[in-house]
mmCIF file of C-alpha atoms and ligand atoms in Angstrom:
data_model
loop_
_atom_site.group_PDB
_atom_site.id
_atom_site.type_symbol
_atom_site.label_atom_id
_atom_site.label_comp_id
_atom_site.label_asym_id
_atom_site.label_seq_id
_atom_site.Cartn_x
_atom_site.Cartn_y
_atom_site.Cartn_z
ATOM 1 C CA UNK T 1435 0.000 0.000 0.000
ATOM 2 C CA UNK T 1436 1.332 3.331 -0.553
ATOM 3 C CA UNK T 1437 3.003 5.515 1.785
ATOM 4 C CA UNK T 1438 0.558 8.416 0.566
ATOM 5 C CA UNK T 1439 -2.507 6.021 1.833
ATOM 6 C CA UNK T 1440 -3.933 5.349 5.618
ATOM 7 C CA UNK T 1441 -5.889 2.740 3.978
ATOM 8 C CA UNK T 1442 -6.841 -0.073 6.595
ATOM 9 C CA UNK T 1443 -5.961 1.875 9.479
ATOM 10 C CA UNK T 1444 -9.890 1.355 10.730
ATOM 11 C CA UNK T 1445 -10.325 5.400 10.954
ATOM 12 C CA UNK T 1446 -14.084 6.207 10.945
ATOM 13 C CA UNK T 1447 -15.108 8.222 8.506
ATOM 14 C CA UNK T 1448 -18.065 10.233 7.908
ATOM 15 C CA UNK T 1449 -19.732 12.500 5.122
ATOM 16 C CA UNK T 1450 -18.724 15.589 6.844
ATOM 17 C CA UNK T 1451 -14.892 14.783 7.170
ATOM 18 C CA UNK T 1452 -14.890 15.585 3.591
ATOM 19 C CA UNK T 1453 -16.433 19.466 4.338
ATOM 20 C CA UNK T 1454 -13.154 21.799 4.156
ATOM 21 C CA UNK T 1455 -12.725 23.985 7.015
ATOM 22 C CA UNK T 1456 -11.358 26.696 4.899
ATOM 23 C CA UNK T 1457 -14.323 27.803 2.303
ATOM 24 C CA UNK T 1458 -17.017 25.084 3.513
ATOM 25 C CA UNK T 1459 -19.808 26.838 1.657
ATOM 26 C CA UNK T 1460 -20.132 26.494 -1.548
ATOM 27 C CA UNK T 1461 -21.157 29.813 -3.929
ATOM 28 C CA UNK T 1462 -23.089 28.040 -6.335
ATOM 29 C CA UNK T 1463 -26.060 29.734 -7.178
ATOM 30 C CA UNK T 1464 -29.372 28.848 -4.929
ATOM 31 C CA UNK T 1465 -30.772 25.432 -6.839
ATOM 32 C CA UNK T 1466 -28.209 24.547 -8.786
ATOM 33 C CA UNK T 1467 -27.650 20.529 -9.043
ATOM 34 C CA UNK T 1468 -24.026 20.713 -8.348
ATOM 35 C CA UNK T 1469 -24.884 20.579 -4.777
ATOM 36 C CA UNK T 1470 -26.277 17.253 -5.271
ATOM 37 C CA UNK T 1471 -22.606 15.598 -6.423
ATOM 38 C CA UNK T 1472 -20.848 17.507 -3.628
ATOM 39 C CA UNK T 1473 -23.205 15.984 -0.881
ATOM 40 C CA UNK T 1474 -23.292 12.443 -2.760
ATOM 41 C CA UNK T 1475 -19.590 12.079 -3.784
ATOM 42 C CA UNK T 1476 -18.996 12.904 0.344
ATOM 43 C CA UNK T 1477 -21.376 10.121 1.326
ATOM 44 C CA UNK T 1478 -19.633 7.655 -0.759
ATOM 45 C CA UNK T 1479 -16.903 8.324 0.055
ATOM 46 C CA UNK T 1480 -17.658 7.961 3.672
ATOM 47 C CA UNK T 1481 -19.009 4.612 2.765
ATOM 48 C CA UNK T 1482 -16.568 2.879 0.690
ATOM 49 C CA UNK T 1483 -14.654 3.851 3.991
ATOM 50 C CA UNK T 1484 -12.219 6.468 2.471
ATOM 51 C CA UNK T 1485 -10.450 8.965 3.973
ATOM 52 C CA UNK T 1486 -9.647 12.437 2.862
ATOM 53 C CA UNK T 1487 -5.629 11.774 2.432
ATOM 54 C CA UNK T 1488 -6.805 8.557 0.538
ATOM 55 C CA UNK T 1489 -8.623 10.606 -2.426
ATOM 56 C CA UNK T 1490 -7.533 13.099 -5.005
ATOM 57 C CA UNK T 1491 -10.155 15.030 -6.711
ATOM 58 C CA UNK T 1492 -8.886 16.596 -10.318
ATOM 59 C CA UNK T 1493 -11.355 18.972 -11.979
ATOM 60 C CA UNK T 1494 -11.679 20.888 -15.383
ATOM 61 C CA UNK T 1495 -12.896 24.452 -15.702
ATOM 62 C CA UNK T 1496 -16.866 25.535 -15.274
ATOM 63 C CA UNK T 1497 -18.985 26.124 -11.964
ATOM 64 C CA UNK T 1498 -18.507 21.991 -12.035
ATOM 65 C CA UNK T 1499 -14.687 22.512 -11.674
ATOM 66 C CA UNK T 1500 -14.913 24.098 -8.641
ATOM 67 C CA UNK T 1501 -16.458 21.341 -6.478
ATOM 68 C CA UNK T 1502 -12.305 20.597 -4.936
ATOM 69 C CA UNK T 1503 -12.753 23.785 -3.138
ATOM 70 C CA UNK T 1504 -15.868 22.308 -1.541
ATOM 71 C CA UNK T 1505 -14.512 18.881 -0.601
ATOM 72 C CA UNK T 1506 -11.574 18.012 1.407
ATOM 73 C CA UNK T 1507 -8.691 15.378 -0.254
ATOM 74 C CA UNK T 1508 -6.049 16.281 -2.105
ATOM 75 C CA UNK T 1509 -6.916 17.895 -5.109
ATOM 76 C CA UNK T 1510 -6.240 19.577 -8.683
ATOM 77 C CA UNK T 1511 -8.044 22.466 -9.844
ATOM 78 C CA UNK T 1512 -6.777 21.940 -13.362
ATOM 79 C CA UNK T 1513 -7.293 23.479 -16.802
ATOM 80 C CA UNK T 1514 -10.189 23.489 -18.994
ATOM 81 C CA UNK T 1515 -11.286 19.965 -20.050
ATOM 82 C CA UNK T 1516 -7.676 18.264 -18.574
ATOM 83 C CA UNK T 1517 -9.247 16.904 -15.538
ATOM 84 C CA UNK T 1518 -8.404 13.409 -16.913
ATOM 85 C CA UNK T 1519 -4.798 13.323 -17.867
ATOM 86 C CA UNK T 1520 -3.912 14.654 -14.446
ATOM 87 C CA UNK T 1521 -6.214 12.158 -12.955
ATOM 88 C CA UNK T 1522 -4.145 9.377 -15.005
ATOM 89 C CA UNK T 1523 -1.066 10.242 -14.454
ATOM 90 C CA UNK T 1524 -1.609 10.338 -10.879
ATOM 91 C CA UNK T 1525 -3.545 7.196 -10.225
ATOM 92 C CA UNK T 1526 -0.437 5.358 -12.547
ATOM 93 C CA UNK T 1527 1.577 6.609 -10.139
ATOM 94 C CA UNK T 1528 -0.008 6.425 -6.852
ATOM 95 C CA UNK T 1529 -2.183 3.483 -7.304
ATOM 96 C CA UNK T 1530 -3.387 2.996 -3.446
ATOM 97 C CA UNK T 1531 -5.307 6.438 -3.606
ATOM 98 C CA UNK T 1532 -8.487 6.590 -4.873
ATOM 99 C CA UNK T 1533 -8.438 9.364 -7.966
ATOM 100 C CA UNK T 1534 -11.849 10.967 -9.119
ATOM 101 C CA UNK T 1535 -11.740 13.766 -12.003
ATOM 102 C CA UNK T 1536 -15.014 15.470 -13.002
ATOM 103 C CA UNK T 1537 -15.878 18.288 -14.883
ATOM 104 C CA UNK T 1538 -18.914 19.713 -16.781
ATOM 105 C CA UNK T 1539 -20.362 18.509 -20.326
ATOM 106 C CA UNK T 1540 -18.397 21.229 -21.684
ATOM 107 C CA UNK T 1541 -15.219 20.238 -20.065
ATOM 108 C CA UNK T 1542 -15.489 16.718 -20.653
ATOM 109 C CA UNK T 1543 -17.434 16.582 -24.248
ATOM 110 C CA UNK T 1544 -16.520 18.942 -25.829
ATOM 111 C CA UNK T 1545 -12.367 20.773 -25.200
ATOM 112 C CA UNK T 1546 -11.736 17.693 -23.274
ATOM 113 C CA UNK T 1547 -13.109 15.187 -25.692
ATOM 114 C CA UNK T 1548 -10.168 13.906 -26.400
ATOM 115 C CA UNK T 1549 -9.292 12.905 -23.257
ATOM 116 C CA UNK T 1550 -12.427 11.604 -22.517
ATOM 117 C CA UNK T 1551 -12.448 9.340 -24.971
ATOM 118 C CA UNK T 1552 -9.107 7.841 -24.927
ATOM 119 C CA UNK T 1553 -8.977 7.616 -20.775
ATOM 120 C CA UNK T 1554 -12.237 5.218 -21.576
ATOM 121 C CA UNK T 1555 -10.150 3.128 -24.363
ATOM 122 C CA UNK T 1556 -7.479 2.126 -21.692
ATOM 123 C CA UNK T 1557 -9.838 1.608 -18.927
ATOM 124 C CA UNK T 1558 -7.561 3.962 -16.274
ATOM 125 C CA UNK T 1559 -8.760 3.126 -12.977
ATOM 126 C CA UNK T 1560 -11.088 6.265 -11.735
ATOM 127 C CA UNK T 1561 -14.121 7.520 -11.358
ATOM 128 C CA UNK T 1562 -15.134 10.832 -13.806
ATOM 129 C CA UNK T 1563 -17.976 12.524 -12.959
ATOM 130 C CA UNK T 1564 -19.788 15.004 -15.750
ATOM 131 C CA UNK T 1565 -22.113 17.799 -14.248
ATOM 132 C CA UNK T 1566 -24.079 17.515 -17.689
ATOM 133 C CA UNK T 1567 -26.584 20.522 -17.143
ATOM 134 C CA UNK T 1568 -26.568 21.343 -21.117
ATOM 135 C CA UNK T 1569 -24.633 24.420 -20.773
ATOM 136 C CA UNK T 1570 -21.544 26.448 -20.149
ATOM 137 C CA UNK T 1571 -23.210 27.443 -16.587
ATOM 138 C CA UNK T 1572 -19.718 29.690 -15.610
ATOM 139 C CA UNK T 1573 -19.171 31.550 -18.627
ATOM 140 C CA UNK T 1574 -23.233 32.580 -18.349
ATOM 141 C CA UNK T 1575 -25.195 29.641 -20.365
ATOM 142 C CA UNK T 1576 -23.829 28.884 -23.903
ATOM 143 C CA UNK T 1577 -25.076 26.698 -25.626
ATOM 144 C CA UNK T 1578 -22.974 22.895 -24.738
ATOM 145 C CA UNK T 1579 -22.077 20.177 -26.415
ATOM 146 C CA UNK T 1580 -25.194 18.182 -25.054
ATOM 147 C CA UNK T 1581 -27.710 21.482 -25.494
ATOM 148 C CA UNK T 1582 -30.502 20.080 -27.148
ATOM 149 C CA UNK T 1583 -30.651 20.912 -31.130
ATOM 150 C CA UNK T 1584 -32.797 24.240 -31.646
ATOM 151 C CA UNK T 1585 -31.339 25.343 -27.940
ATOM 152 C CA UNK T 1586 -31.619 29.570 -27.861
ATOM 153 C CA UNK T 1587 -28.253 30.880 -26.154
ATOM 154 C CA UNK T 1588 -26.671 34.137 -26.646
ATOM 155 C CA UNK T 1589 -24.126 32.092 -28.598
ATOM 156 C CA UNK T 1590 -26.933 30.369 -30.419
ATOM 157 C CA UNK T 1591 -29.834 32.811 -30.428
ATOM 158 C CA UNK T 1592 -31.824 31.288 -33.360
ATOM 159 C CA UNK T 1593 -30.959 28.465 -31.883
ATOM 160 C CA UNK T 1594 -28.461 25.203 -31.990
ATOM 161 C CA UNK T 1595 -28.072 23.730 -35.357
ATOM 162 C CA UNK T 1596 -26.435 20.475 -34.386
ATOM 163 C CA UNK T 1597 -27.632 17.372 -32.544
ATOM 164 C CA UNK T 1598 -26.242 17.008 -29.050
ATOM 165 C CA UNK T 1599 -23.798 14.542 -28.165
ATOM 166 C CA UNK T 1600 -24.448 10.831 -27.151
ATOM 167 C CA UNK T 1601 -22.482 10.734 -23.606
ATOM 168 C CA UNK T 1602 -23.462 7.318 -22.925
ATOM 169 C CA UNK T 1603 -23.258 6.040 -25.992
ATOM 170 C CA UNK T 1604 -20.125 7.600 -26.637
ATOM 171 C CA UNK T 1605 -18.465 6.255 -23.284
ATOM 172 C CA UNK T 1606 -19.083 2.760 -24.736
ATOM 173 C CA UNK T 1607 -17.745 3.272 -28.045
ATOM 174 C CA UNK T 1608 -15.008 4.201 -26.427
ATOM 175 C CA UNK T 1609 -14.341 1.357 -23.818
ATOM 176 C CA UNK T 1610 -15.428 2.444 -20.607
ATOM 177 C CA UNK T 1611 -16.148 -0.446 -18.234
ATOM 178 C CA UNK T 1612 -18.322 0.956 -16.247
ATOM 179 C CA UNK T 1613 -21.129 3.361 -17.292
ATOM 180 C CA UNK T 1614 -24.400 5.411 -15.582
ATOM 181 C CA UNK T 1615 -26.487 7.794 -15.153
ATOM 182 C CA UNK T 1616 -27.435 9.876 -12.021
ATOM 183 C CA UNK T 1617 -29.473 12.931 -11.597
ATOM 184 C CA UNK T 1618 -28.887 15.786 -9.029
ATOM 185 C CA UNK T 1619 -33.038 15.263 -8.397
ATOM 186 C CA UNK T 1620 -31.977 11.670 -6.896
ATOM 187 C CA UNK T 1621 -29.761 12.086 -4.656
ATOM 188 C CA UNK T 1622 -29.812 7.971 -3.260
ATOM 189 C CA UNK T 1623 -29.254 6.968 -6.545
ATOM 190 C CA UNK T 1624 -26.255 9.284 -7.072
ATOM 191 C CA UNK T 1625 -24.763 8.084 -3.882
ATOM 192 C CA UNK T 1626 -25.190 4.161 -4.896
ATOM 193 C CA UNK T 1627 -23.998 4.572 -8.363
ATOM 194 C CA UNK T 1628 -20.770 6.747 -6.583
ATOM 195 C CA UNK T 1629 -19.993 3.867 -4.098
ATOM 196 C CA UNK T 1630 -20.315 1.326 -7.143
ATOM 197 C CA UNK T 1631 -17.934 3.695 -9.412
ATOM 198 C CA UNK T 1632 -16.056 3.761 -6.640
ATOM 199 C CA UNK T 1633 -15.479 0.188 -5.957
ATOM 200 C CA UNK T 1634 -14.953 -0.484 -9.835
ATOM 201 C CA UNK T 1635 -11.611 -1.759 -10.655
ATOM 202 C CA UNK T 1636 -11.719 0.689 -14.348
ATOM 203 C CA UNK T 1637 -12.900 3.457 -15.704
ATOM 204 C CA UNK T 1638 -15.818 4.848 -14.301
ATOM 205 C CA UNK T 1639 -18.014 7.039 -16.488
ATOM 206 C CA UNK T 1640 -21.385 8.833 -14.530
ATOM 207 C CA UNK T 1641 -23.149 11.520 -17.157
ATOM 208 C CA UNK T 1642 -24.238 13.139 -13.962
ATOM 209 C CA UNK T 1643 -27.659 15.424 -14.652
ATOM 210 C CA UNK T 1644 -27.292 18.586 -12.666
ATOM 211 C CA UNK T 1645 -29.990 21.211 -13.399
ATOM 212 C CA UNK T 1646 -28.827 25.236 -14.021
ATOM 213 C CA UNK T 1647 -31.320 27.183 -13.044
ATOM 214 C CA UNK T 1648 -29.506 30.411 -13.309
ATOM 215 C CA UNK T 1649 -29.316 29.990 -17.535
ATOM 216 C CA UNK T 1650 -30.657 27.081 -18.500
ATOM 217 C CA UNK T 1651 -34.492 27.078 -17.086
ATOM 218 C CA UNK T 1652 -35.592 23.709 -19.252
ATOM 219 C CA UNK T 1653 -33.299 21.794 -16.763
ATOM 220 C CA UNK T 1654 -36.937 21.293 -14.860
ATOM 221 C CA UNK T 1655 -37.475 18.389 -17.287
ATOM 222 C CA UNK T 1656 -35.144 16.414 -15.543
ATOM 223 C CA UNK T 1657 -38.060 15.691 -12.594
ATOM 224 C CA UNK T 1658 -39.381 13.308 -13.067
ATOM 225 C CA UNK T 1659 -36.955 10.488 -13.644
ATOM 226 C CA UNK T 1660 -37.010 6.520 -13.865
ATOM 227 C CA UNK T 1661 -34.585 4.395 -12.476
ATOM 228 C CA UNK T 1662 -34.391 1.927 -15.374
ATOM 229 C CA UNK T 1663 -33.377 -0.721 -12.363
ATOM 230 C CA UNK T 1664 -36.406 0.299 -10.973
ATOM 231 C CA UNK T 1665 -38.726 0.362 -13.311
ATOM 232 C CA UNK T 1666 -40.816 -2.889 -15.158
ATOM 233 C CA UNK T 1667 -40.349 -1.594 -18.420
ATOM 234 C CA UNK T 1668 -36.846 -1.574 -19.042
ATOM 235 C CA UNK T 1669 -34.815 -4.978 -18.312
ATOM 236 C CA UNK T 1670 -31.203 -5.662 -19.871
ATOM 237 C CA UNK T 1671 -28.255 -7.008 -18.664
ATOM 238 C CA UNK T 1672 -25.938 -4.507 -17.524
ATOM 239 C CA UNK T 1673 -22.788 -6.950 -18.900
ATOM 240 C CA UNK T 1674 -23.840 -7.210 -22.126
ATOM 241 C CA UNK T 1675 -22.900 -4.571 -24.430
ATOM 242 C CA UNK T 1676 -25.352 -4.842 -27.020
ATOM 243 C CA UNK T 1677 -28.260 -4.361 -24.481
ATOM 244 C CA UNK T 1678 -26.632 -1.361 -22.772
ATOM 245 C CA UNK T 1679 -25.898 0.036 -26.300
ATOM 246 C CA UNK T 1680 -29.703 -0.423 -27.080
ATOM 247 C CA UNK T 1681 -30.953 1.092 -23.932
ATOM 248 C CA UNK T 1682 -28.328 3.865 -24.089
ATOM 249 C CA UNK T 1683 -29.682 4.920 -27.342
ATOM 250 C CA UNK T 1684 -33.569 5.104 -25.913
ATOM 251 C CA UNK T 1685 -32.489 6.961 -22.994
ATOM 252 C CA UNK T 1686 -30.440 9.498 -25.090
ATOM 253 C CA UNK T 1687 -33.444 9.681 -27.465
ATOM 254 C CA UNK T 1688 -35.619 10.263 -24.266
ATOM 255 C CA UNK T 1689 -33.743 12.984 -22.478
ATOM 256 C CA UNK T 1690 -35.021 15.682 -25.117
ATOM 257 C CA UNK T 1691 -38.337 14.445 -25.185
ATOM 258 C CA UNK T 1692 -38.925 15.094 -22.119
ATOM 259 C CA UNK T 1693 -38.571 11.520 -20.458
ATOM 260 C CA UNK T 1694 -35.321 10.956 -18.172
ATOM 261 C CA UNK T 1695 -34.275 7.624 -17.950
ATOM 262 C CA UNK T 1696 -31.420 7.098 -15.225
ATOM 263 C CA UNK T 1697 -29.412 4.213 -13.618
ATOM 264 C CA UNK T 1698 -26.632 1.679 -14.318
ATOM 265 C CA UNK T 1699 -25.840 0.448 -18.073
ATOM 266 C CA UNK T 1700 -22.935 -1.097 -18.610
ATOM 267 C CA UNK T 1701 -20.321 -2.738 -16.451
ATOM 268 C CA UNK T 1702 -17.254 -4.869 -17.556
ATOM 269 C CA UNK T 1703 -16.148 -6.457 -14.244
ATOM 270 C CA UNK T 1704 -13.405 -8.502 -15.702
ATOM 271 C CA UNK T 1705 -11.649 -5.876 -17.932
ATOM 272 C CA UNK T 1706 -8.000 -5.080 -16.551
ATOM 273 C CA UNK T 1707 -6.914 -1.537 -16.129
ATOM 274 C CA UNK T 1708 -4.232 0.059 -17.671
ATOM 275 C CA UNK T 1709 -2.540 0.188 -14.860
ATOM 276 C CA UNK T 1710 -2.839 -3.485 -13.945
ATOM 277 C CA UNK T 1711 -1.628 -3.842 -17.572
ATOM 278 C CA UNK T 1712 0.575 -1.946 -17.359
ATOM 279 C CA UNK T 1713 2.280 -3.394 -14.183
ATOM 280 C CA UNK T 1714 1.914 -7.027 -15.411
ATOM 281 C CA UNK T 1715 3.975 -5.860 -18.873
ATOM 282 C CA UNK T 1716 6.696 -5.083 -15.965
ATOM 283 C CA UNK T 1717 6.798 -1.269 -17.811
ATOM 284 C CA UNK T 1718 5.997 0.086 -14.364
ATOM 285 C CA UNK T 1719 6.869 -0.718 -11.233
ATOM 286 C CA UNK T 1720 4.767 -2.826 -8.597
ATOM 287 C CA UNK T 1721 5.534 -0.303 -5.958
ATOM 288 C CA UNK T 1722 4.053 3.280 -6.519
ATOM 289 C CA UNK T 1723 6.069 5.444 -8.263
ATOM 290 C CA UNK T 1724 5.791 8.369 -5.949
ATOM 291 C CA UNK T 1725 7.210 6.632 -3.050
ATOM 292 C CA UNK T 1726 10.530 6.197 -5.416
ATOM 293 C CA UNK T 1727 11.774 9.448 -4.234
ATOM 294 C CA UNK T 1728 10.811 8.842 -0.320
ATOM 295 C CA UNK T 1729 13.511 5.453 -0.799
ATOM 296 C CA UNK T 1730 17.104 5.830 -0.756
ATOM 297 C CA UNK T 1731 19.684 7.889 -2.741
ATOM 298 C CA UNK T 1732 18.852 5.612 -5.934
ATOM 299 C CA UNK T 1733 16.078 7.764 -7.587
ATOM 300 C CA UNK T 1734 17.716 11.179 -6.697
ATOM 301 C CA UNK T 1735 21.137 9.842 -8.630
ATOM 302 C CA UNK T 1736 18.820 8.461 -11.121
ATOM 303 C CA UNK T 1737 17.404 12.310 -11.702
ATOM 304 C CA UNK T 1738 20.462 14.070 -11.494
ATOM 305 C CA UNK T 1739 21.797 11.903 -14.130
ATOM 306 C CA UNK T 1740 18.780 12.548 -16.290
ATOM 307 C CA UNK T 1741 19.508 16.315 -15.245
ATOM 308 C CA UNK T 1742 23.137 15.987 -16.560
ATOM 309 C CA UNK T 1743 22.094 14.440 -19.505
ATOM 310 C CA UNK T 1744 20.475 17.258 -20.939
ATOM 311 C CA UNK T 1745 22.181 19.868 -19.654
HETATM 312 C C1 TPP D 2185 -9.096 26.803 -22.975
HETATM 313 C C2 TPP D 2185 -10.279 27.512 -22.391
HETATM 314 N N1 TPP D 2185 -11.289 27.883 -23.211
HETATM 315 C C3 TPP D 2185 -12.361 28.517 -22.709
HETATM 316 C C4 TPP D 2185 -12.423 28.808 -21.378
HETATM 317 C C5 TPP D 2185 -13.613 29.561 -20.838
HETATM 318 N N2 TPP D 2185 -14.508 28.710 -20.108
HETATM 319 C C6 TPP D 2185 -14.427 28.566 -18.766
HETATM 320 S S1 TPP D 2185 -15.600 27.562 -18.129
HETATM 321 C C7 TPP D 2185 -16.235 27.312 -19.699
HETATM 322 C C8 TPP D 2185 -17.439 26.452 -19.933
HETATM 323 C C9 TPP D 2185 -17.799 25.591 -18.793
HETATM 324 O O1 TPP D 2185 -18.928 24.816 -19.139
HETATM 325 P P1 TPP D 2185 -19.061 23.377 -18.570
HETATM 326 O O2 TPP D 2185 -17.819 22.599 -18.800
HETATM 327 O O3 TPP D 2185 -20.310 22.776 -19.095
HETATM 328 O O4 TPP D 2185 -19.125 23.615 -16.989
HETATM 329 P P2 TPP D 2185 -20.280 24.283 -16.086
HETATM 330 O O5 TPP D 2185 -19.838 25.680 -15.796
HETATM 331 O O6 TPP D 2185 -21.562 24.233 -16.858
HETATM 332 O O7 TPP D 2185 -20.285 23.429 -14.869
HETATM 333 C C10 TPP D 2185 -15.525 27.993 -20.666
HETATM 334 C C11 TPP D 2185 -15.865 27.977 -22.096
HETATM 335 C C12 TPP D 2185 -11.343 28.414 -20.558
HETATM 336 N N3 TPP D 2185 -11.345 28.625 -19.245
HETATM 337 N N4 TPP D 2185 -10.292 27.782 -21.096
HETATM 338 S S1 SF4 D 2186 -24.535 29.282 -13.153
HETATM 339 FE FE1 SF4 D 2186 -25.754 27.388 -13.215
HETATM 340 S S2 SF4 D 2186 -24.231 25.721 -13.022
HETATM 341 FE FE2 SF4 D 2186 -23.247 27.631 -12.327
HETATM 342 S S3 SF4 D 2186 -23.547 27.698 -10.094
HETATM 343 FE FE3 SF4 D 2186 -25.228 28.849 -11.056
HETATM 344 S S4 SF4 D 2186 -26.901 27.358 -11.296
HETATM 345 FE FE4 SF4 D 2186 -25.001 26.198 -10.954
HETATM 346 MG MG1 MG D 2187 -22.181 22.669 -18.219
#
């Protein structure tokens, strides 16, 4: 385990061990749905029985971004849409703490694309969360990548002429192993599907529905909801691809028509992450990389020669 990690120690830990004392309140406008991640990402947390030192929280740029300021762990306020490869690098090299990035559906769909897509090919081991309230809600409510077509904006004001992305569908095309979605209106459901991203051994995808009500007033169509686990309608087989991809495709259908389907869809429990890959190709080391430089004398002469070498 790594030196970074008080894992097993049997510290108790509860939700509000993950409240900062330094700026505890957050200064999100009244309503908005972000409040619903910060309160269930601190429950689950205190459930899956993690501590504060045992997490790092990297987020992109937007109103989502700033949810690190609002929960205590380590954490990486970074730029917009990068949440991920700072998330990646540090889980590869810290593997005993337990690395979350999120971001907004700007962030992650659209600048950060990219990223999001590829972190979901090689399955990194981490949970990303996407406040996906169909707008840039920071830079005062243009239109997003998952704004539904014909959406007014001051960007947009005769409205978007391009369909919205797919976020679920997309994360499977892409190879996540474990994919849902949560709403900020169902706030037990957003806590179980956290502890079960959480406990995931792979990359963890939640399109998490947070309403804006400050510039983005159709967010109201997210209540009500249907668990598809819940409901008698819907049955599939959350291993089987084919099903999930079906499913995924209704529900993103749904969303602009008014219906919000929400719950778990996919899950590969037998996929190895890249890290594990990684590790059994020998290209990393067993031992976190991090705690290299806590060892003896070999890593520092290791970097000085690297130093020398390119002076
Ligand atoms: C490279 C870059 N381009 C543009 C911006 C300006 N900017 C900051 S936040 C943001 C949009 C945020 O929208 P979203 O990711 O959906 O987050 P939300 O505020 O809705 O949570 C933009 C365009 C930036 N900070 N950096
Ligand atoms: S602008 Fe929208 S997303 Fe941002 S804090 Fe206000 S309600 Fe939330
Ligand atoms: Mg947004």
């Amino acid at each position: 385990m790594s030196a970074f990690s008080a894992i097993d120690q049997g510290v108790e830990i509860d939700a509000n061990d993950f409240t900062p004392q330094q700026e505890p309140q957050p200064t999100w406008c009244p309503g908005c749905g972000d409040f619903a991640v910060l309160n269930a990402l601190k429950k689950a947390m205190a459930e899956v029985g993690r501590s504060p030192d045992e997490v790092l929280l990297a987020t992109g740029i937007g109103c989502s971004g700033k949810l690190n300021s609002y929960f205590e762990s380590y954490g990486f306020h970074t730029l917009h849409g990068r949440s991920l490869p700072v998330a990646r690098a540090a889980k590869l090299a810290n593997p005993g703490i337990e690395v979350v990035a999120a971001g907004g559906d700007g962030d992650g769909y659209g600048i950060g694309g990219n990223h999001f897509t590829h972190t979901a090919r090689e399955n990194h081991d981490m949970v990303y969360i996407v406040f996906n309230n169909e707008v840039f809600g920071l830079t005062k409510g243009q239109s997003s990548p998952t704004s539904p077509k014909g959406h007014k904006s001051k960007t947009q004001p005769s409205g978007v002429a391009k369909d919205p992305v797919r976020p679920l569908t997309l994360g499977l095309a892409a190879g996540a192993s474990f994919i849902a979605r949560t709403a900020a209106v169902n706030p037990n459901q957003a806590k179980e599907i956290l502890v079960e991203a959480i406990e995931h051994d792979g990359f963890a995808h939640i399109d998490f529905l947070t309403q804006c009500p400050t510039w983005n007033k159709e967010a109201r169509a997210y209540v009500p909801y249907t668990d598809i686990q819940d409901s008698d309608d819907f049955e599939h087989d959350v291993s089987d691809r084919r099903e999930a991809a079906e499913i995924m495709w209704e529900t993103e259908e749904k969303l602009y028509e008014g219906e919000v389907l929400t719950g778990r869809y996919y899950r590969d429990a037998d996929r190895p992450s890249y890290g594990e890959e990684k590790r059994s190709l020998g290209e990393i080391p067993e031992e976190p990389l991090a705690e290299r430089y806590f060892d003896d004398e070999y890593e520092w002469e290791r970097s000085a020669d690297l130093l020398d070498r390119y002076k």
